Amino acid sequence: MLRLAEQHEWLQPVSLAAHIGSQITKLPPFAESAKFLVDLTEELAEMNIPISYLDVGGGLGIEYDVQNTTPGIAEWVTAVSDPISQAGYDLVLEPGRAIIGPTGLLLTRVIYTKRQGDKLFVITDAGMNDLIRPTLYQAHHPILPVRQPVTSDQQSVDIVGPICETGDYLAKERPFPPVQPGDLIAVMQAGAYGFAMASNYNGRLRPAEVLVYKDQYRIIRQRQKPEHLVDGCIDVPVWEK
Ligand SMILES: Cc1ncc(COP(=O)(O)O)c(C=O)c1O
Protein backbone atom coordinates (compact mmCIF):
# COMPACT_ATOMS: atom_id res chain seq x y z
CA MET A 1 0.00 0.00 0.00
CA LEU A 2 2.78 2.43 0.93
CA ARG A 3 4.67 1.47 -2.20
CA LEU A 4 1.57 2.25 -4.27
CA ALA A 5 1.17 5.56 -2.45
CA GLU A 6 4.83 6.42 -3.04
CA GLN A 7 4.44 5.84 -6.75
CA HIS A 8 1.19 7.78 -6.99
CA GLU A 9 1.48 11.25 -8.44
CA TRP A 10 -0.84 12.80 -5.85
CA LEU A 11 0.17 10.87 -2.75
CA GLN A 12 3.23 10.99 -0.55
CA PRO A 13 3.61 8.77 2.53
CA VAL A 14 5.01 10.90 5.35
CA SER A 15 4.12 9.08 8.55
CA LEU A 16 3.26 5.80 10.22
CA ALA A 17 0.71 5.81 13.02
CA ALA A 18 -0.10 3.22 15.66
CA HIS A 19 -2.72 3.05 18.39
CA ILE A 20 -2.43 -0.13 20.41
CA GLY A 21 -5.50 0.26 22.60
CA SER A 22 -6.92 2.30 25.43
CA GLN A 23 -6.61 2.29 29.21
CA ILE A 24 -3.26 0.48 29.13
CA THR A 25 -1.56 0.95 32.48
CA LYS A 26 1.93 -0.46 31.83
CA LEU A 27 4.72 1.09 29.78
CA PRO A 28 6.40 -1.88 28.01
CA PRO A 29 3.69 -2.35 25.32
CA PHE A 30 4.06 1.32 24.35
CA ALA A 31 7.84 1.11 24.12
CA GLU A 32 7.48 -2.05 22.03
CA SER A 33 5.04 -0.34 19.69
CA ALA A 34 7.36 2.67 19.25
CA LYS A 35 10.26 0.33 18.51
CA PHE A 36 8.10 -1.55 15.99
CA LEU A 37 7.33 1.74 14.19
CA VAL A 38 11.02 2.62 14.05
CA ASP A 39 11.98 -0.82 12.66
CA LEU A 40 9.24 -0.64 10.04
CA THR A 41 10.27 2.89 9.07
CA GLU A 42 13.85 1.70 8.59
CA GLU A 43 12.69 -1.15 6.37
CA LEU A 44 10.69 1.37 4.34
CA ALA A 45 13.71 3.66 4.01
CA GLU A 46 15.61 0.76 2.44
CA MET A 47 12.76 0.47 -0.05
CA ASN A 48 13.15 4.21 -0.83
CA ILE A 49 9.98 5.13 1.01
CA PRO A 50 11.11 7.88 3.37
CA ILE A 51 8.95 8.49 6.44
CA SER A 52 9.57 11.66 8.44
CA TYR A 53 7.44 11.39 11.54
CA LEU A 54 5.89 8.67 13.69
CA ASP A 55 2.61 8.86 15.55
CA VAL A 56 2.42 6.61 18.61
CA GLY A 57 -1.28 7.27 19.25
CA GLY A 58 -2.59 7.41 22.80
CA GLY A 59 -3.87 4.79 25.17
CA LEU A 60 -2.21 5.55 28.50
CA GLY A 61 -4.74 4.65 31.16
CA ILE A 62 -5.85 6.62 34.19
CA GLU A 63 -6.43 5.40 37.70
CA TYR A 64 -10.13 4.79 38.24
CA ASP A 65 -9.34 2.99 41.50
CA VAL A 66 -7.62 4.16 44.62
CA GLN A 67 -4.17 2.64 44.35
CA ASN A 68 -2.07 4.74 42.04
CA THR A 69 0.07 2.41 39.96
CA THR A 70 -0.43 3.89 36.49
CA PRO A 71 2.66 5.63 35.10
CA GLY A 72 2.43 9.41 34.70
CA ILE A 73 2.37 11.13 31.32
CA ALA A 74 6.04 12.20 31.62
CA GLU A 75 7.15 8.57 32.01
CA TRP A 76 4.93 7.55 29.11
CA VAL A 77 6.37 10.29 26.89
CA THR A 78 9.89 9.10 27.72
CA ALA A 79 9.01 5.47 26.97
CA VAL A 80 7.54 6.26 23.55
CA SER A 81 9.81 9.10 22.51
CA ASP A 82 13.20 7.56 23.34
CA PRO A 83 13.24 4.95 20.53
CA ILE A 84 11.80 7.43 18.04
CA SER A 85 13.96 10.47 18.76
CA GLN A 86 17.10 8.31 19.01
CA ALA A 87 16.37 7.10 15.48
CA GLY A 88 15.94 10.74 14.38
CA TYR A 89 12.23 10.85 13.57
CA ASP A 90 9.71 13.48 14.62
CA LEU A 91 7.10 12.32 17.07
CA VAL A 92 3.34 12.84 17.35
CA LEU A 93 1.48 11.86 20.53
CA GLU A 94 -2.28 11.56 21.15
CA PRO A 95 -2.70 10.92 24.88
CA GLY A 96 -6.39 11.85 25.08
CA ARG A 97 -7.68 10.06 28.13
CA ALA A 98 -4.59 10.49 30.31
CA ILE A 99 -4.74 14.28 30.03
CA ILE A 100 -8.43 15.01 30.14
CA GLY A 101 -9.90 12.04 32.07
CA PRO A 102 -8.82 13.06 35.57
CA THR A 103 -9.64 16.74 35.02
CA GLY A 104 -13.39 16.24 34.68
CA LEU A 105 -16.17 15.27 37.03
CA LEU A 106 -19.89 14.77 36.66
CA LEU A 107 -21.73 16.76 39.32
CA THR A 108 -25.12 15.36 40.18
CA ARG A 109 -27.78 15.87 42.82
CA VAL A 110 -29.45 13.20 44.93
CA ILE A 111 -33.16 13.19 44.12
CA TYR A 112 -34.16 10.63 46.72
CA THR A 113 -33.05 7.43 48.37
CA LYS A 114 -35.03 4.23 48.72
CA ARG A 115 -34.61 0.90 50.38
CA GLN A 116 -35.76 -2.27 48.63
CA GLY A 117 -35.18 -5.39 50.70
CA ASP A 118 -31.51 -5.30 51.66
CA LYS A 119 -30.62 -2.84 48.98
CA LEU A 120 -30.26 0.90 49.40
CA PHE A 121 -30.59 2.99 46.26
CA VAL A 122 -29.36 6.55 45.85
CA ILE A 123 -31.20 8.07 42.91
CA THR A 124 -29.44 10.96 41.21
CA ASP A 125 -30.52 13.45 38.57
CA ALA A 126 -27.70 12.25 36.27
CA GLY A 127 -28.25 9.00 34.48
CA MET A 128 -26.69 6.65 31.98
CA ASN A 129 -27.26 9.11 29.15
CA ASP A 130 -24.92 11.56 30.92
CA LEU A 131 -22.22 8.98 31.71
CA ILE A 132 -22.71 5.68 29.94
CA ARG A 133 -19.37 4.05 30.83
CA PRO A 134 -20.50 2.20 34.00
CA THR A 135 -23.42 0.46 32.32
CA LEU A 136 -21.84 0.09 28.86
CA TYR A 137 -18.66 -1.64 29.96
CA GLN A 138 -18.72 -1.72 33.76
CA ALA A 139 -16.29 1.19 34.12
CA HIS A 140 -15.49 2.09 37.72
CA HIS A 141 -15.60 5.79 38.60
CA PRO A 142 -14.80 6.96 42.13
CA ILE A 143 -17.85 8.79 43.55
CA LEU A 144 -17.59 11.30 46.39
CA PRO A 145 -20.06 13.38 48.37
CA VAL A 146 -19.35 17.07 47.66
CA ARG A 147 -19.67 18.05 51.34
CA GLN A 148 -17.61 16.27 53.95
CA PRO A 149 -19.94 13.59 55.38
CA VAL A 150 -20.98 14.13 59.01
CA THR A 151 -20.13 10.55 59.84
CA SER A 152 -17.46 8.14 58.70
CA ASP A 153 -20.09 5.35 58.55
CA GLN A 154 -20.52 3.88 55.11
CA GLN A 155 -23.13 1.57 53.69
CA SER A 156 -23.27 -0.31 50.44
CA VAL A 157 -25.47 1.52 47.92
CA ASP A 158 -26.41 1.39 44.27
CA ILE A 159 -26.12 4.88 42.80
CA VAL A 160 -28.63 4.99 39.97
CA GLY A 161 -30.09 7.47 37.52
CA PRO A 162 -33.71 8.54 37.10
CA ILE A 163 -34.31 6.75 33.81
CA CYS A 164 -36.60 3.76 34.10
CA GLU A 165 -34.02 1.21 32.90
CA THR A 166 -32.21 -1.62 34.69
CA GLY A 167 -28.98 -0.40 33.13
CA ASP A 168 -29.34 3.12 34.43
CA TYR A 169 -26.67 3.18 37.10
CA LEU A 170 -23.44 4.99 37.94
CA ALA A 171 -22.19 2.53 40.57
CA LYS A 172 -23.28 -0.73 42.15
CA GLU A 173 -22.66 -1.95 45.68
CA ARG A 174 -20.47 1.02 46.48
CA PRO A 175 -19.59 1.86 50.11
CA PHE A 176 -20.97 5.38 50.58
CA PRO A 177 -21.75 7.74 53.48
CA PRO A 178 -25.42 8.56 54.19
CA VAL A 179 -26.84 11.16 51.80
CA GLN A 180 -30.06 13.15 51.72
CA PRO A 181 -32.18 14.37 48.81
CA GLY A 182 -30.64 17.61 47.55
CA ASP A 183 -27.03 16.60 48.35
CA LEU A 184 -24.51 16.96 45.56
CA ILE A 185 -22.22 14.10 44.67
CA ALA A 186 -19.29 14.04 42.26
CA VAL A 187 -18.55 11.21 39.85
CA MET A 188 -14.81 11.55 39.37
CA GLN A 189 -12.46 10.90 36.41
CA ALA A 190 -15.29 11.68 34.00
CA GLY A 191 -13.34 14.00 31.70
CA ALA A 192 -12.66 11.48 28.95
CA TYR A 193 -15.26 9.32 27.24
CA GLY A 194 -17.83 11.04 29.46
CA PHE A 195 -19.58 13.99 27.88
CA ALA A 196 -18.37 12.87 24.45
CA MET A 197 -20.51 9.73 24.82
CA ALA A 198 -23.46 11.52 26.44
CA SER A 199 -26.72 11.31 24.55
CA ASN A 200 -30.29 12.52 24.41
CA TYR A 201 -31.52 9.01 25.17
CA ASN A 202 -35.14 9.04 26.30
CA GLY A 203 -35.37 12.71 25.41
CA ARG A 204 -33.04 13.63 28.26
CA LEU A 205 -31.27 16.93 27.96
CA ARG A 206 -27.50 17.06 28.07
CA PRO A 207 -26.04 18.87 31.07
CA ALA A 208 -24.07 22.10 31.00
CA GLU A 209 -20.28 21.95 30.88
CA VAL A 210 -18.41 24.22 33.25
CA LEU A 211 -14.71 24.97 33.04
CA VAL A 212 -13.14 25.67 36.43
CA TYR A 213 -9.81 27.43 36.70
CA LYS A 214 -8.51 28.11 40.20
CA ASP A 215 -11.37 30.06 41.85
CA GLN A 216 -13.03 31.04 38.59
CA TYR A 217 -15.49 29.23 36.38
CA ARG A 218 -17.04 29.68 32.98
CA ILE A 219 -19.97 27.90 31.36
CA ILE A 220 -18.49 26.50 28.17
CA ARG A 221 -21.63 24.69 27.04
CA GLN A 222 -25.12 25.58 28.13
CA ARG A 223 -27.50 23.05 29.55
CA GLN A 224 -29.79 21.85 26.75
CA LYS A 225 -33.39 23.01 26.62
CA PRO A 226 -36.30 21.01 25.15
CA GLU A 227 -36.44 23.28 22.10
CA HIS A 228 -32.91 22.19 21.20
CA LEU A 229 -34.18 18.64 20.71
CA VAL A 230 -37.07 19.80 18.56
CA ASP A 231 -34.74 21.87 16.41
CA GLY A 232 -32.45 18.87 16.03
CA CYS A 233 -29.68 21.00 17.54
CA ILE A 234 -27.67 18.84 19.94
CA ASP A 235 -24.78 21.23 20.43
CA VAL A 236 -25.76 24.34 22.31
CA PRO A 237 -23.17 27.01 21.76
CA VAL A 238 -22.47 28.95 24.90
CA TRP A 239 -23.28 32.25 23.24
CA GLU A 240 -26.83 31.12 22.45
CA LYS A 241 -29.08 32.62 25.12
C1 LIG B 1 -5.97 6.72 16.82
C2 LIG B 1 -6.22 7.07 18.25
N1 LIG B 1 -5.41 7.95 18.84
C3 LIG B 1 -5.60 8.30 20.15
C4 LIG B 1 -6.64 7.80 20.88
C5 LIG B 1 -6.78 8.25 22.29
O1 LIG B 1 -6.65 7.21 23.19
P1 LIG B 1 -6.72 7.48 24.75
O2 LIG B 1 -7.86 8.41 24.99
O3 LIG B 1 -6.92 6.13 25.35
O4 LIG B 1 -5.39 8.11 25.13
C6 LIG B 1 -7.53 6.90 20.30
C7 LIG B 1 -8.66 6.33 21.05
O5 LIG B 1 -9.32 5.39 20.70
C8 LIG B 1 -7.33 6.52 18.94
O6 LIG B 1 -8.14 5.65 18.32
CSV table of C-alpha atoms and ligand atoms in Angstrom, one decimal:
chain,number,residue,atom,x,y,z
A,1,MET,CA,0.0,0.0,0.0
A,2,LEU,CA,2.8,2.4,0.9
A,3,ARG,CA,4.7,1.5,-2.2
A,4,LEU,CA,1.6,2.2,-4.3
A,5,ALA,CA,1.2,5.6,-2.4
A,6,GLU,CA,4.8,6.4,-3.0
A,7,GLN,CA,4.4,5.8,-6.8
A,8,HIS,CA,1.2,7.8,-7.0
A,9,GLU,CA,1.5,11.3,-8.4
A,10,TRP,CA,-0.8,12.8,-5.9
A,11,LEU,CA,0.2,10.9,-2.8
A,12,GLN,CA,3.2,11.0,-0.5
A,13,PRO,CA,3.6,8.8,2.5
A,14,VAL,CA,5.0,10.9,5.4
A,15,SER,CA,4.1,9.1,8.6
A,16,LEU,CA,3.3,5.8,10.2
A,17,ALA,CA,0.7,5.8,13.0
A,18,ALA,CA,-0.1,3.2,15.7
A,19,HIS,CA,-2.7,3.1,18.4
A,20,ILE,CA,-2.4,-0.1,20.4
A,21,GLY,CA,-5.5,0.3,22.6
A,22,SER,CA,-6.9,2.3,25.4
A,23,GLN,CA,-6.6,2.3,29.2
A,24,ILE,CA,-3.3,0.5,29.1
A,25,THR,CA,-1.6,0.9,32.5
A,26,LYS,CA,1.9,-0.5,31.8
A,27,LEU,CA,4.7,1.1,29.8
A,28,PRO,CA,6.4,-1.9,28.0
A,29,PRO,CA,3.7,-2.3,25.3
A,30,PHE,CA,4.1,1.3,24.4
A,31,ALA,CA,7.8,1.1,24.1
A,32,GLU,CA,7.5,-2.0,22.0
A,33,SER,CA,5.0,-0.3,19.7
A,34,ALA,CA,7.4,2.7,19.3
A,35,LYS,CA,10.3,0.3,18.5
A,36,PHE,CA,8.1,-1.5,16.0
A,37,LEU,CA,7.3,1.7,14.2
A,38,VAL,CA,11.0,2.6,14.1
A,39,ASP,CA,12.0,-0.8,12.7
A,40,LEU,CA,9.2,-0.6,10.0
A,41,THR,CA,10.3,2.9,9.1
A,42,GLU,CA,13.8,1.7,8.6
A,43,GLU,CA,12.7,-1.1,6.4
A,44,LEU,CA,10.7,1.4,4.3
A,45,ALA,CA,13.7,3.7,4.0
A,46,GLU,CA,15.6,0.8,2.4
A,47,MET,CA,12.8,0.5,-0.1
A,48,ASN,CA,13.1,4.2,-0.8
A,49,ILE,CA,10.0,5.1,1.0
A,50,PRO,CA,11.1,7.9,3.4
A,51,ILE,CA,8.9,8.5,6.4
A,52,SER,CA,9.6,11.7,8.4
A,53,TYR,CA,7.4,11.4,11.5
A,54,LEU,CA,5.9,8.7,13.7
A,55,ASP,CA,2.6,8.9,15.5
A,56,VAL,CA,2.4,6.6,18.6
A,57,GLY,CA,-1.3,7.3,19.2
A,58,GLY,CA,-2.6,7.4,22.8
A,59,GLY,CA,-3.9,4.8,25.2
A,60,LEU,CA,-2.2,5.5,28.5
A,61,GLY,CA,-4.7,4.7,31.2
A,62,ILE,CA,-5.8,6.6,34.2
A,63,GLU,CA,-6.4,5.4,37.7
A,64,TYR,CA,-10.1,4.8,38.2
A,65,ASP,CA,-9.3,3.0,41.5
A,66,VAL,CA,-7.6,4.2,44.6
A,67,GLN,CA,-4.2,2.6,44.3
A,68,ASN,CA,-2.1,4.7,42.0
A,69,THR,CA,0.1,2.4,40.0
A,70,THR,CA,-0.4,3.9,36.5
A,71,PRO,CA,2.7,5.6,35.1
A,72,GLY,CA,2.4,9.4,34.7
A,73,ILE,CA,2.4,11.1,31.3
A,74,ALA,CA,6.0,12.2,31.6
A,75,GLU,CA,7.1,8.6,32.0
A,76,TRP,CA,4.9,7.5,29.1
A,77,VAL,CA,6.4,10.3,26.9
A,78,THR,CA,9.9,9.1,27.7
A,79,ALA,CA,9.0,5.5,27.0
A,80,VAL,CA,7.5,6.3,23.6
A,81,SER,CA,9.8,9.1,22.5
A,82,ASP,CA,13.2,7.6,23.3
A,83,PRO,CA,13.2,4.9,20.5
A,84,ILE,CA,11.8,7.4,18.0
A,85,SER,CA,14.0,10.5,18.8
A,86,GLN,CA,17.1,8.3,19.0
A,87,ALA,CA,16.4,7.1,15.5
A,88,GLY,CA,15.9,10.7,14.4
A,89,TYR,CA,12.2,10.8,13.6
A,90,ASP,CA,9.7,13.5,14.6
A,91,LEU,CA,7.1,12.3,17.1
A,92,VAL,CA,3.3,12.8,17.3
A,93,LEU,CA,1.5,11.9,20.5
A,94,GLU,CA,-2.3,11.6,21.2
A,95,PRO,CA,-2.7,10.9,24.9
A,96,GLY,CA,-6.4,11.8,25.1
A,97,ARG,CA,-7.7,10.1,28.1
A,98,ALA,CA,-4.6,10.5,30.3
A,99,ILE,CA,-4.7,14.3,30.0
A,100,ILE,CA,-8.4,15.0,30.1
A,101,GLY,CA,-9.9,12.0,32.1
A,102,PRO,CA,-8.8,13.1,35.6
A,103,THR,CA,-9.6,16.7,35.0
A,104,GLY,CA,-13.4,16.2,34.7
A,105,LEU,CA,-16.2,15.3,37.0
A,106,LEU,CA,-19.9,14.8,36.7
A,107,LEU,CA,-21.7,16.8,39.3
A,108,THR,CA,-25.1,15.4,40.2
A,109,ARG,CA,-27.8,15.9,42.8
A,110,VAL,CA,-29.4,13.2,44.9
A,111,ILE,CA,-33.2,13.2,44.1
A,112,TYR,CA,-34.2,10.6,46.7
A,113,THR,CA,-33.1,7.4,48.4
A,114,LYS,CA,-35.0,4.2,48.7
A,115,ARG,CA,-34.6,0.9,50.4
A,116,GLN,CA,-35.8,-2.3,48.6
A,117,GLY,CA,-35.2,-5.4,50.7
A,118,ASP,CA,-31.5,-5.3,51.7
A,119,LYS,CA,-30.6,-2.8,49.0
A,120,LEU,CA,-30.3,0.9,49.4
A,121,PHE,CA,-30.6,3.0,46.3
A,122,VAL,CA,-29.4,6.5,45.8
A,123,ILE,CA,-31.2,8.1,42.9
A,124,THR,CA,-29.4,11.0,41.2
A,125,ASP,CA,-30.5,13.4,38.6
A,126,ALA,CA,-27.7,12.2,36.3
A,127,GLY,CA,-28.2,9.0,34.5
A,128,MET,CA,-26.7,6.7,32.0
A,129,ASN,CA,-27.3,9.1,29.2
A,130,ASP,CA,-24.9,11.6,30.9
A,131,LEU,CA,-22.2,9.0,31.7
A,132,ILE,CA,-22.7,5.7,29.9
A,133,ARG,CA,-19.4,4.1,30.8
A,134,PRO,CA,-20.5,2.2,34.0
A,135,THR,CA,-23.4,0.5,32.3
A,136,LEU,CA,-21.8,0.1,28.9
A,137,TYR,CA,-18.7,-1.6,30.0
A,138,GLN,CA,-18.7,-1.7,33.8
A,139,ALA,CA,-16.3,1.2,34.1
A,140,HIS,CA,-15.5,2.1,37.7
A,141,HIS,CA,-15.6,5.8,38.6
A,142,PRO,CA,-14.8,7.0,42.1
A,143,ILE,CA,-17.8,8.8,43.5
A,144,LEU,CA,-17.6,11.3,46.4
A,145,PRO,CA,-20.1,13.4,48.4
A,146,VAL,CA,-19.3,17.1,47.7
A,147,ARG,CA,-19.7,18.0,51.3
A,148,GLN,CA,-17.6,16.3,53.9
A,149,PRO,CA,-19.9,13.6,55.4
A,150,VAL,CA,-21.0,14.1,59.0
A,151,THR,CA,-20.1,10.5,59.8
A,152,SER,CA,-17.5,8.1,58.7
A,153,ASP,CA,-20.1,5.4,58.5
A,154,GLN,CA,-20.5,3.9,55.1
A,155,GLN,CA,-23.1,1.6,53.7
A,156,SER,CA,-23.3,-0.3,50.4
A,157,VAL,CA,-25.5,1.5,47.9
A,158,ASP,CA,-26.4,1.4,44.3
A,159,ILE,CA,-26.1,4.9,42.8
A,160,VAL,CA,-28.6,5.0,40.0
A,161,GLY,CA,-30.1,7.5,37.5
A,162,PRO,CA,-33.7,8.5,37.1
A,163,ILE,CA,-34.3,6.8,33.8
A,164,CYS,CA,-36.6,3.8,34.1
A,165,GLU,CA,-34.0,1.2,32.9
A,166,THR,CA,-32.2,-1.6,34.7
A,167,GLY,CA,-29.0,-0.4,33.1
A,168,ASP,CA,-29.3,3.1,34.4
A,169,TYR,CA,-26.7,3.2,37.1
A,170,LEU,CA,-23.4,5.0,37.9
A,171,ALA,CA,-22.2,2.5,40.6
A,172,LYS,CA,-23.3,-0.7,42.1
A,173,GLU,CA,-22.7,-2.0,45.7
A,174,ARG,CA,-20.5,1.0,46.5
A,175,PRO,CA,-19.6,1.9,50.1
A,176,PHE,CA,-21.0,5.4,50.6
A,177,PRO,CA,-21.8,7.7,53.5
A,178,PRO,CA,-25.4,8.6,54.2
A,179,VAL,CA,-26.8,11.2,51.8
A,180,GLN,CA,-30.1,13.2,51.7
A,181,PRO,CA,-32.2,14.4,48.8
A,182,GLY,CA,-30.6,17.6,47.6
A,183,ASP,CA,-27.0,16.6,48.4
A,184,LEU,CA,-24.5,17.0,45.6
A,185,ILE,CA,-22.2,14.1,44.7
A,186,ALA,CA,-19.3,14.0,42.3
A,187,VAL,CA,-18.6,11.2,39.8
A,188,MET,CA,-14.8,11.5,39.4
A,189,GLN,CA,-12.5,10.9,36.4
A,190,ALA,CA,-15.3,11.7,34.0
A,191,GLY,CA,-13.3,14.0,31.7
A,192,ALA,CA,-12.7,11.5,29.0
A,193,TYR,CA,-15.3,9.3,27.2
A,194,GLY,CA,-17.8,11.0,29.5
A,195,PHE,CA,-19.6,14.0,27.9
A,196,ALA,CA,-18.4,12.9,24.5
A,197,MET,CA,-20.5,9.7,24.8
A,198,ALA,CA,-23.5,11.5,26.4
A,199,SER,CA,-26.7,11.3,24.6
A,200,ASN,CA,-30.3,12.5,24.4
A,201,TYR,CA,-31.5,9.0,25.2
A,202,ASN,CA,-35.1,9.0,26.3
A,203,GLY,CA,-35.4,12.7,25.4
A,204,ARG,CA,-33.0,13.6,28.3
A,205,LEU,CA,-31.3,16.9,28.0
A,206,ARG,CA,-27.5,17.1,28.1
A,207,PRO,CA,-26.0,18.9,31.1
A,208,ALA,CA,-24.1,22.1,31.0
A,209,GLU,CA,-20.3,21.9,30.9
A,210,VAL,CA,-18.4,24.2,33.3
A,211,LEU,CA,-14.7,25.0,33.0
A,212,VAL,CA,-13.1,25.7,36.4
A,213,TYR,CA,-9.8,27.4,36.7
A,214,LYS,CA,-8.5,28.1,40.2
A,215,ASP,CA,-11.4,30.1,41.9
A,216,GLN,CA,-13.0,31.0,38.6
A,217,TYR,CA,-15.5,29.2,36.4
A,218,ARG,CA,-17.0,29.7,33.0
A,219,ILE,CA,-20.0,27.9,31.4
A,220,ILE,CA,-18.5,26.5,28.2
A,221,ARG,CA,-21.6,24.7,27.0
A,222,GLN,CA,-25.1,25.6,28.1
A,223,ARG,CA,-27.5,23.1,29.6
A,224,GLN,CA,-29.8,21.8,26.8
A,225,LYS,CA,-33.4,23.0,26.6
A,226,PRO,CA,-36.3,21.0,25.2
A,227,GLU,CA,-36.4,23.3,22.1
A,228,HIS,CA,-32.9,22.2,21.2
A,229,LEU,CA,-34.2,18.6,20.7
A,230,VAL,CA,-37.1,19.8,18.6
A,231,ASP,CA,-34.7,21.9,16.4
A,232,GLY,CA,-32.4,18.9,16.0
A,233,CYS,CA,-29.7,21.0,17.5
A,234,ILE,CA,-27.7,18.8,19.9
A,235,ASP,CA,-24.8,21.2,20.4
A,236,VAL,CA,-25.8,24.3,22.3
A,237,PRO,CA,-23.2,27.0,21.8
A,238,VAL,CA,-22.5,29.0,24.9
A,239,TRP,CA,-23.3,32.2,23.2
A,240,GLU,CA,-26.8,31.1,22.4
A,241,LYS,CA,-29.1,32.6,25.1
B,1,LIG,C1,-6.0,6.7,16.8
B,1,LIG,C2,-6.2,7.1,18.3
B,1,LIG,N1,-5.4,7.9,18.8
B,1,LIG,C3,-5.6,8.3,20.1
B,1,LIG,C4,-6.6,7.8,20.9
B,1,LIG,C5,-6.8,8.2,22.3
B,1,LIG,O1,-6.6,7.2,23.2
B,1,LIG,P1,-6.7,7.5,24.8
B,1,LIG,O2,-7.9,8.4,25.0
B,1,LIG,O3,-6.9,6.1,25.4
B,1,LIG,O4,-5.4,8.1,25.1
B,1,LIG,C6,-7.5,6.9,20.3
B,1,LIG,C7,-8.7,6.3,21.1
B,1,LIG,O5,-9.3,5.4,20.7
B,1,LIG,C8,-7.3,6.5,18.9
B,1,LIG,O6,-8.1,5.7,18.3
